[in-house]
XYZ file of C-alpha atoms in Angstrom:
641
model
C -0.173 0.264 -0.047
C 1.412 3.524 -1.109
C 2.483 5.748 2.068
C 2.781 8.619 0.132
C 1.811 9.631 -3.538
C 2.549 12.929 -5.308
C 0.521 13.142 -8.534
C 0.918 16.216 -11.570
C 3.776 18.134 -9.339
C 4.652 21.434 -10.973
C 7.483 23.718 -8.697
C 9.511 26.466 -10.361
C 12.618 28.117 -9.963
C 12.953 30.994 -12.177
C 12.211 30.229 -15.407
C 13.668 26.859 -14.348
C 11.360 23.768 -13.571
C 12.538 21.678 -11.144
C 9.520 19.893 -10.941
C 7.750 18.820 -14.298
C 4.309 17.481 -14.226
C 6.027 14.513 -12.597
C 4.314 11.746 -9.892
C 5.595 9.748 -7.875
C 4.145 7.099 -4.828
C 6.519 5.096 -1.994
C 5.276 2.410 -0.997
C 5.817 0.299 2.596
C 9.324 -1.156 3.271
C 10.778 0.699 0.994
C 13.848 2.511 0.249
C 14.721 4.893 -1.795
C 17.534 6.383 -2.842
C 17.023 9.780 -4.904
C 20.164 10.861 -7.050
C 20.220 14.307 -9.727
C 22.618 16.366 -10.859
C 23.295 19.432 -7.803
C 20.735 21.908 -8.467
C 17.509 19.717 -9.698
C 15.656 20.715 -6.829
C 16.492 17.258 -4.492
C 16.412 19.033 -1.539
C 13.009 20.633 -2.226
C 11.532 17.276 -3.250
C 11.912 16.007 0.095
C 10.350 18.886 1.614
C 7.906 18.458 -0.468
C 7.004 15.195 0.458
C 7.978 15.720 3.898
C 5.491 18.851 3.933
C 7.685 21.746 4.807
C 7.374 22.982 1.370
C 5.167 23.470 -0.691
C 3.910 22.829 -4.279
C 3.526 25.221 -7.338
C 0.408 22.568 -8.426
C -0.095 18.831 -8.138
C -1.478 17.405 -5.440
C 0.326 15.887 -2.288
C -1.366 12.392 -0.517
C -0.908 10.086 2.638
C -1.576 7.818 4.181
C -3.927 8.195 7.190
C -1.887 8.955 10.172
C 1.354 8.330 9.315
C 4.323 9.868 10.670
C 7.469 11.194 9.274
C 11.117 11.804 10.514
C 13.310 14.905 8.170
C 17.043 14.690 9.178
C 18.471 17.573 7.560
C 21.778 18.255 5.285
C 23.252 20.496 8.069
C 21.063 19.751 11.257
C 20.937 22.269 13.220
C 20.839 22.571 17.530
C 21.234 24.763 19.864
C 25.125 24.853 21.386
C 23.852 24.926 24.905
C 21.504 22.591 24.940
C 22.470 18.469 26.079
C 22.186 15.725 24.035
C 19.118 13.513 25.823
C 17.136 17.631 24.902
C 18.100 17.407 21.782
C 17.337 14.264 21.011
C 13.842 14.406 23.471
C 12.344 17.079 20.599
C 11.755 13.933 18.155
C 8.819 12.702 20.888
C 7.746 15.990 21.963
C 3.590 14.964 20.967
C 3.924 12.394 22.972
C 5.517 13.898 26.103
C 2.721 16.950 25.861
C -0.015 13.314 25.265
C 1.583 12.004 28.286
C 1.501 15.735 30.873
C -2.715 16.261 29.287
C -3.016 12.897 31.017
C -1.416 12.982 34.183
C -2.979 16.261 34.154
C -6.468 14.823 33.334
C -5.962 11.892 35.549
C -6.059 13.977 38.658
C -8.710 16.719 37.765
C -12.510 16.549 37.968
C -13.564 13.853 35.873
C -16.597 14.614 33.912
C -17.392 12.707 30.022
C -15.503 15.211 27.917
C -12.146 14.447 30.067
C -13.154 10.287 30.636
C -12.989 10.881 26.617
C -9.973 12.516 26.329
C -8.398 10.368 28.220
C -9.726 7.115 26.995
C -8.631 8.999 23.265
C -4.990 9.518 24.541
C -4.171 6.930 26.218
C -5.183 4.774 22.864
C -2.689 7.579 21.253
C 0.314 6.321 23.707
C -0.261 3.564 23.515
C -0.167 3.191 19.342
C 2.961 5.701 19.938
C 5.064 3.781 22.613
C 4.471 6.989 24.603
C 4.462 5.589 28.023
C 8.513 4.677 28.301
C 9.694 7.687 26.517
C 12.222 8.614 28.801
C 13.817 4.899 28.075
C 13.499 4.965 24.142
C 15.592 7.974 24.128
C 18.625 6.224 26.559
C 18.135 2.997 24.258
C 18.528 4.942 20.886
C 21.441 6.812 22.193
C 23.398 4.211 23.567
C 22.710 2.107 20.352
C 24.052 5.374 18.625
C 27.331 5.562 21.162
C 25.877 9.262 22.364
C 26.385 10.429 25.938
C 23.372 11.892 26.863
C 24.990 14.235 29.263
C 27.444 15.920 26.961
C 26.514 19.634 25.165
C 25.577 19.874 21.888
C 28.562 22.299 20.715
C 30.909 20.261 22.043
C 30.252 17.405 19.503
C 31.771 16.945 15.986
C 30.272 17.460 12.954
C 29.804 13.107 12.610
C 28.342 13.372 15.888
C 25.584 15.860 15.115
C 24.697 14.279 12.555
C 24.183 11.052 14.842
C 22.088 13.225 17.227
C 19.829 14.367 14.058
C 19.501 10.809 13.694
C 18.661 9.357 17.523
C 15.908 12.678 17.159
C 14.179 11.238 13.920
C 14.273 7.298 15.526
C 12.589 8.397 18.800
C 9.774 8.870 16.669
C 9.081 5.931 15.422
C 8.638 6.946 12.420
C 6.908 5.260 9.607
C 9.136 6.995 6.693
C 12.028 8.785 7.680
C 13.980 11.092 5.582
C 17.270 11.867 4.832
C 19.648 14.164 3.138
C 23.468 13.524 2.993
C 23.200 11.414 5.799
C 26.701 10.008 5.400
C 28.679 13.643 5.133
C 30.282 14.373 8.541
C 30.458 11.169 8.858
C 33.966 8.626 8.980
C 33.830 5.342 7.861
C 33.445 2.938 10.798
C 29.777 5.375 11.374
C 28.988 5.289 7.443
C 28.949 1.381 8.350
C 27.213 1.147 11.228
C 24.434 3.723 9.515
C 24.010 1.542 6.557
C 23.038 -1.320 9.208
C 20.650 0.748 11.084
C 19.089 1.697 7.684
C 18.771 -1.733 6.551
C 17.095 -3.391 9.759
C 14.703 -0.236 9.580
C 10.987 -1.443 9.845
C 9.555 2.078 8.044
C 10.758 3.544 5.032
C 13.320 5.369 3.637
C 13.732 8.344 1.376
C 17.325 9.423 1.072
C 19.749 12.038 -0.774
C 23.108 10.874 -1.237
C 25.575 10.722 -3.728
C 27.926 7.836 -1.748
C 27.831 5.130 -4.648
C 29.102 2.123 -2.259
C 26.123 2.914 0.430
C 23.696 3.220 -2.328
C 24.553 -0.140 -3.043
C 24.207 -1.237 0.228
C 20.798 -0.011 1.554
C 18.312 1.154 -1.369
C 16.002 -1.595 -2.543
C 14.378 1.733 -5.705
C 16.901 4.149 -6.933
C 14.451 7.059 -8.319
C 16.573 9.931 -10.630
C 15.427 13.576 -10.616
C 16.206 14.366 -13.911
C 15.000 17.594 -15.873
C 12.115 17.818 -13.895
C 10.805 14.282 -14.096
C 11.022 11.164 -11.293
C 12.022 8.253 -13.263
C 12.372 4.997 -10.658
C 14.585 1.644 -11.515
C 14.261 -0.882 -9.439
C 17.326 -2.404 -6.983
C 20.556 -0.852 -6.103
C 22.966 1.862 -7.699
C 24.455 -0.798 -9.626
C 21.036 -2.738 -11.100
C 20.583 1.614 -11.797
C 23.431 2.125 -13.649
C 22.991 -0.733 -16.420
C 19.546 0.740 -17.064
C 20.482 3.961 -17.282
C 23.339 3.384 -19.811
C 20.483 1.932 -21.915
C 17.603 4.235 -21.650
C 20.484 7.330 -22.933
C 20.674 5.361 -25.407
C 17.693 4.676 -26.348
C 16.823 8.753 -25.921
C 19.165 9.526 -28.205
C 18.214 7.227 -31.124
C 14.422 8.410 -30.498
C 15.347 11.925 -30.242
C 17.906 11.631 -33.206
C 14.638 10.774 -35.563
C 12.416 12.768 -34.649
C 15.418 15.570 -35.332
C 15.780 13.809 -38.373
C 11.639 13.586 -39.329
C 11.723 17.312 -38.590
C 14.572 18.705 -40.167
C 13.029 16.604 -43.327
C 9.548 18.825 -42.927
C 11.139 21.851 -42.440
C 12.555 21.649 -45.771
C 9.218 20.401 -47.468
C 7.379 23.263 -46.218
C 10.269 25.583 -47.352
C 9.857 24.263 -51.442
C 5.470 25.698 -50.345
C 2.818 23.581 -50.090
C 1.731 22.237 -53.654
C -2.044 22.701 -53.325
C -4.463 22.377 -50.160
C -5.171 18.680 -50.761
C -6.127 16.783 -46.763
C -2.476 14.865 -46.458
C -0.819 18.131 -46.967
C -2.733 19.577 -44.088
C -2.128 16.947 -41.992
C 1.321 17.109 -42.743
C 1.576 20.813 -41.628
C -0.235 19.691 -38.383
C 2.641 17.290 -38.078
C 5.286 19.542 -38.467
C 3.660 21.843 -35.709
C 3.336 18.955 -33.161
C 7.066 17.959 -34.120
C 7.871 21.476 -33.689
C 6.328 21.766 -29.963
C 7.284 18.074 -28.977
C 11.428 19.665 -30.010
C 11.275 23.225 -28.481
C 9.597 21.273 -25.099
C 12.166 18.692 -24.822
C 14.840 19.506 -21.931
C 18.196 18.292 -23.012
C 20.265 15.857 -20.732
C 22.434 18.607 -18.509
C 26.266 19.267 -20.149
C 29.343 17.725 -18.089
C 31.519 19.153 -16.354
C 34.989 19.998 -18.027
C 37.747 19.186 -15.705
C 41.019 19.950 -16.119
C 43.923 21.594 -14.066
C 47.066 23.293 -14.212
C 49.470 20.912 -13.172
C 52.626 23.651 -12.687
C 56.071 22.930 -12.644
C 57.067 19.236 -11.926
C 58.106 18.727 -8.596
C 61.205 16.061 -7.576
C 61.051 12.269 -7.312
C 60.588 12.933 -3.535
C 58.050 14.519 -2.253
C 58.298 13.575 1.641
C 60.616 11.732 3.617
C 59.092 10.422 6.876
C 61.350 8.596 9.362
C 60.555 7.606 12.505
C 58.130 10.747 13.112
C 56.024 11.189 16.361
C 53.839 14.406 16.694
C 51.535 14.587 20.647
C 49.403 17.647 21.782
C 47.297 16.590 24.413
C 48.297 13.015 23.656
C 50.120 10.846 20.969
C 48.711 11.826 17.054
C 51.406 9.950 14.939
C 54.032 7.756 16.700
C 56.973 6.611 14.808
C 55.358 7.198 11.011
C 58.179 5.748 8.405
C 56.761 6.439 4.643
C 58.768 7.905 1.764
C 55.989 9.800 -0.851
C 56.984 10.016 -4.616
C 56.180 12.191 -7.653
C 52.806 10.708 -8.321
C 51.703 9.358 -5.813
C 48.113 9.227 -5.498
C 47.503 8.727 -1.319
C 43.992 8.513 1.037
C 44.026 8.231 4.027
C 41.718 7.106 6.177
C 40.450 6.722 10.132
C 37.928 8.054 12.550
C 37.420 11.192 13.226
C 39.385 13.257 15.567
C 42.644 10.716 14.410
C 44.278 13.091 13.309
C 44.084 12.966 9.683
C 44.878 16.654 9.881
C 48.035 16.670 11.794
C 49.519 13.639 9.508
C 49.137 16.054 6.259
C 50.429 18.272 8.081
C 53.524 16.820 8.913
C 54.140 15.309 5.638
C 53.888 18.832 3.702
C 56.049 20.699 6.331
C 53.469 22.654 7.718
C 54.159 21.615 11.173
C 57.501 20.107 12.375
C 57.654 16.651 14.653
C 58.388 16.014 17.867
C 60.922 14.066 16.947
C 62.222 12.290 13.789
C 62.801 13.610 10.491
C 59.981 14.195 7.875
C 61.697 16.199 4.588
C 60.187 17.650 2.066
C 60.893 17.707 -2.106
C 62.211 20.065 -4.042
C 60.404 22.461 -5.973
C 57.076 21.876 -4.004
C 53.577 23.287 -4.978
C 50.453 22.903 -2.869
C 46.575 23.412 -3.760
C 44.207 22.691 -0.606
C 40.546 21.567 -0.812
C 38.974 22.666 2.599
C 36.159 20.587 3.102
C 34.185 23.618 5.524
C 34.754 26.114 2.626
C 36.396 28.471 4.942
C 38.711 29.924 1.448
C 35.035 30.542 0.400
C 33.853 34.523 -0.208
C 29.873 34.711 -0.041
C 30.040 38.149 -0.852
C 32.133 37.758 -3.773
C 30.997 37.794 -7.501
C 31.663 34.186 -9.109
C 34.115 35.322 -11.734
C 36.126 37.467 -9.004
C 36.211 35.128 -6.724
C 37.863 32.198 -9.453
C 40.025 35.791 -11.430
C 40.301 38.662 -8.403
C 41.104 41.467 -10.683
C 40.879 39.821 -13.911
C 38.828 38.683 -16.861
C 41.428 35.937 -17.806
C 43.045 32.613 -16.322
C 45.775 30.349 -17.534
C 45.288 26.728 -17.665
C 48.232 24.748 -18.644
C 49.327 27.463 -21.049
C 46.508 28.656 -22.295
C 44.573 31.819 -21.950
C 40.765 31.061 -21.082
C 38.391 33.612 -20.237
C 36.823 33.577 -16.487
C 33.333 33.107 -18.147
C 34.190 30.491 -20.572
C 35.617 28.224 -17.459
C 33.153 29.160 -15.149
C 31.041 27.658 -17.849
C 32.702 24.321 -18.307
C 31.545 24.015 -14.410
C 28.225 24.352 -15.560
C 27.846 28.181 -13.877
C 26.300 30.103 -17.517
C 27.711 33.092 -18.098
C 24.500 34.757 -16.743
C 25.308 34.397 -13.333
C 29.223 35.019 -13.334
C 28.315 37.875 -11.333
C 26.200 36.306 -9.428
C 27.526 36.560 -5.355
C 28.918 33.221 -3.766
C 25.939 33.218 -1.168
C 23.246 32.262 -4.022
C 25.261 28.686 -4.223
C 23.583 25.726 -3.087
C 26.270 23.045 -1.029
C 26.975 21.417 -4.063
C 27.513 24.253 -6.152
C 29.737 25.548 -3.964
C 32.317 22.326 -3.390
C 32.059 23.089 -7.234
C 33.471 26.338 -7.848
C 36.432 25.777 -5.138
C 37.429 22.487 -7.050
C 36.971 25.415 -10.052
C 40.008 27.814 -8.431
C 42.277 24.716 -7.491
C 42.100 23.815 -11.047
C 42.846 27.105 -11.640
C 46.290 27.208 -9.661
C 49.100 26.281 -10.686
C 50.174 22.881 -8.013
C 51.686 19.423 -8.677
C 50.704 18.188 -4.947
C 46.819 18.060 -4.516
C 45.470 17.911 -1.104
C 41.852 17.028 -1.527
C 39.461 17.262 2.661
C 36.317 15.254 1.632
C 35.832 16.825 -1.472
C 33.175 14.138 -2.095
C 30.998 16.285 -0.072
C 27.566 17.531 -1.967
C 29.152 17.040 -4.946
C 26.692 14.859 -7.565
C 27.485 11.709 -9.280
C 28.092 12.916 -12.909
C 30.755 14.981 -11.749
C 32.366 12.483 -8.901
C 33.380 10.303 -11.716
C 34.805 12.841 -13.596
C 36.936 13.857 -10.822
C 38.248 10.590 -10.504
C 39.097 10.456 -14.353
C 40.944 13.367 -13.952
C 42.742 12.232 -10.614
C 43.712 9.296 -12.528
C 44.483 11.151 -14.701
C 47.174 14.318 -12.646
C 50.363 13.518 -13.055
C 51.234 15.374 -9.589
C 50.649 13.816 -6.262
C 47.517 13.703 -4.903
C 46.906 13.717 -0.721
C 43.242 12.489 -0.663
C 40.905 12.667 2.355
C 37.647 10.805 2.106
C 34.756 8.765 4.004
C 33.550 7.821 -0.173
C 34.730 4.724 -0.279
C 34.538 3.801 -4.222
C 36.104 7.683 -4.594
C 38.935 6.067 -2.913
C 38.929 2.661 -4.698
C 39.055 4.516 -8.317
C 41.766 7.102 -7.322
C 43.892 6.134 -4.830
C 47.587 3.921 -5.625
C 47.610 3.104 -1.998
C 46.676 3.575 1.754
C 47.470 5.558 5.280
C 45.521 4.263 7.914
C 44.871 4.707 11.381
C 45.680 1.780 13.298
C 44.771 3.169 17.260
C 47.145 5.569 19.982
C 48.874 7.325 17.472
C 50.048 4.648 15.278
C 49.244 4.396 11.013
C 50.491 2.702 8.518
C 50.306 2.915 4.579
C 49.248 -0.198 2.644
C 49.482 -0.636 -0.766
C 46.000 -0.680 -3.522
C 42.613 1.004 -2.667
C 40.006 1.306 -0.486
C 39.498 -2.745 -0.851
C 42.770 -4.054 -0.863
C 43.029 -2.197 3.041
C 40.314 -4.223 3.718
C 42.052 -7.436 2.990
C 45.051 -6.901 3.570
C 43.906 -5.379 7.330
C 41.290 -8.230 7.201
C 44.291 -10.869 6.791
C 46.801 -9.105 9.400
C 43.675 -9.461 12.448
C 43.309 -13.206 11.232
C 47.188 -13.307 11.555
C 47.602 -11.821 15.470
C 44.250 -13.732 16.379
C 46.159 -17.012 15.097
C 49.212 -16.033 17.244
C 47.299 -15.057 20.666
C 45.736 -18.543 19.691
C 48.965 -20.369 19.573
C 47.999 -22.079 15.902
C 50.914 -22.486 13.225
C 51.861 -18.892 11.945
C 49.842 -18.178 8.696
C 51.469 -16.374 5.607
C 50.427 -12.881 5.485
C 51.073 -10.870 1.930
C 50.786 -7.502 0.175
C 47.312 -8.320 -1.687
C 47.994 -8.267 -5.607
C 45.317 -6.142 -7.319
C 44.138 -9.382 -8.473
C 42.842 -9.713 -5.167
C 40.811 -6.955 -5.341
C 38.416 -8.237 -7.738
C 37.110 -11.398 -5.759
C 36.899 -8.878 -1.973
C 34.521 -6.772 -3.648
C 32.607 -9.669 -4.856
C 32.627 -11.896 -1.708
C 35.073 -10.575 0.825
C 34.793 -13.213 2.901
C 34.964 -16.199 0.718
C 37.645 -18.706 2.093
C 40.226 -19.612 0.199
C 42.657 -22.775 -0.215
C 43.886 -23.951 3.476
C 47.299 -25.278 1.540
C 48.293 -22.598 -0.718
C 51.026 -25.483 -2.242
C 48.973 -28.390 -3.166
C 48.729 -29.621 -6.667
C 45.665 -29.868 -8.314
C 44.076 -32.895 -8.950
C 42.446 -34.240 -12.424
C 39.049 -33.583 -11.681
C 40.406 -30.016 -10.040
C 41.648 -29.515 -12.779
C 39.291 -29.751 -15.445
C 37.220 -27.666 -13.456
C 40.105 -25.046 -14.000
C 39.959 -25.910 -17.368
C 35.886 -25.498 -17.845
C 35.430 -22.336 -16.477
C 36.638 -19.887 -18.782
C 34.512 -21.768 -21.567
C 31.134 -21.031 -18.711
C 32.306 -16.883 -17.697
C 32.501 -16.871 -21.752
C 28.505 -18.012 -21.712
C 27.024 -16.492 -19.094
C 28.755 -13.195 -20.397
C 27.169 -13.198 -23.821
C 24.395 -14.396 -22.372
C 24.505 -11.043 -20.541
C 25.107 -8.938 -23.253
C 22.193 -10.056 -24.678
C 19.715 -9.145 -22.098
C 21.260 -5.698 -22.648
C 20.604 -5.218 -26.088
C 17.355 -6.322 -25.253
C 16.799 -3.760 -22.032
C 18.374 -1.614 -24.596
C 15.025 -1.736 -26.844
C 12.408 1.613 -25.056
C 9.448 -0.710 -26.533
C 10.293 -3.507 -24.337
C 9.688 -1.295 -21.570
C 6.305 0.069 -22.574
C 4.711 -3.553 -24.113
C 6.623 -6.247 -22.626
C 6.691 -4.718 -18.445
C 6.749 -8.065 -17.276
C 9.636 -9.909 -19.326
C 11.655 -6.710 -17.705
C 11.205 -7.756 -14.406
C 13.169 -11.399 -16.378
C 15.510 -9.875 -17.648
C 16.690 -8.131 -14.620
C 16.114 -11.606 -12.235
C 18.149 -12.908 -14.209
C 21.178 -10.647 -15.096
C 20.943 -10.827 -11.107
C 21.608 -14.426 -11.257
C 24.001 -14.338 -13.983
C 26.099 -11.640 -11.441
C 25.873 -13.889 -8.544
C 27.227 -16.664 -11.153
C 29.915 -14.987 -12.276
C 31.198 -13.710 -8.936
C 31.012 -17.872 -8.007
C 33.110 -18.959 -10.703
C 35.781 -15.960 -10.409
C 36.317 -16.887 -7.267
C 36.252 -20.880 -7.356
C 38.657 -20.008 -11.116
C 41.416 -17.623 -8.393
C 41.326 -20.082 -5.491
C 42.239 -23.083 -8.143
C 45.145 -20.407 -9.075
C 46.175 -20.017 -5.821
C 47.412 -23.884 -5.391
């Protein structure tokens, strides 16, 4: 049964339709990931669904008695308030009902008060309101929050936890989350994934974290050019379907444009006679013109380019037994050599000291002991997640190029308006103040200024916050091709995996360790190290723990927990050799079937005429993916013997 139904929704800001006569419904138990380009109106839609904003036109219907809770992207609290009091605001209605019940129960009784007591009692029982204090304490304990601490003493990640706790204690039927992973560290993001997967109600969330979407969502809804489109499954399934849909839309638009061009040529030659056929053809031409005028083409893509500056020395930084402490040890006996072209990711919980370690590597601060040597010809550009470098009163063009209409990128002069247009800021907006930009647009502007500055070392502190998925993928490609050195602090696991060549991870108590490879490689190596330590503590024979190769990354991404062979030197028997020889053929057959299904799903008519077959194809694709995963794991297991 639908909990929320949105019909013929219209919403516009200026001349742009954020919602263009579109519809949406939320079913019980669904976990919907709402995605789309920055500025398309996702946050506005979330507020509309929650009743915080109004539509220009259309209808919004709720199931009777529906309870909803909304967690904003940047939750606002009274800094002097305790965590308990802030979270208890989520049960304000329950508190007032119970207070009213207690007042009525000791007052003089009459028929009206008796009737009201019965009504309040029913509501309190349905909302589990008799023990709201216990519920608040249980939620705080579950979220690892101290109820007595003041909000002003919390980090951004813990403030987000308080906002989540405030929403959860209300026991909502529908939970709305706007960028819930922002300011959370990796452990907190993993914890939130598990929390949402066990949540009994429905969820609508906005996030650009692709790994998070894969883990949590059961359906993807994309807001694209004012229209809401639904795709069953998680983000990986959406990517397959979207690619096929874009191809089909492109072909359909090309055919329509070709027909329109032919009809325009015909009409310019003049109509030979007022025959019925000619009149009908003219009417069709008018209709084609209207359709083409109303079509909203896909937004352009950002054109990212970075001014790489002069080439640095081969060694960017050389650290040996570096230590740094403040009120506690931050870095202990850290040794590493960073070479030109390395792309290093820093992992650790909030407050572990990632920023301090970066400053030690870059020579901004000196170690208490040990040696830290900077390389030669180092020119650093820094991206700040807190956007402290933003002048909100400056215009976009003055912020990018103060006092000049031109900037220079890799030796090429470019007009500042043209450069801003590369980052999807239209020339008309170049004179607008920075304060008018959304969070994602401000991050795009920071990237535009960062890349306009010649640098051979990029330091990116949470650059993925608020960026849409298309921009993330383009930024990934830019950083992969960048010839300089990159230091990346990010909690976006997919982004880390696609960019970095090594990980420096926090091991606890001030110890940091460098790992080769990306995020998944780090997970595998960390797991092996933990197994090795556990084996030593149990007195079992020592197991070889080696750095994982890139080939292991593929199998780990499919199923990290798949057991490996106990003996790496055991030779294959005849049956296993035959199995090993047959696996490539099986993989080829499955991949061929997968490609054929992909071609079939690319037919737009299939979705209109045979929707049941679409579901069958999608189910078969899932089975094929599982079979391919198992075959790859078995193949690697046999090869390792």
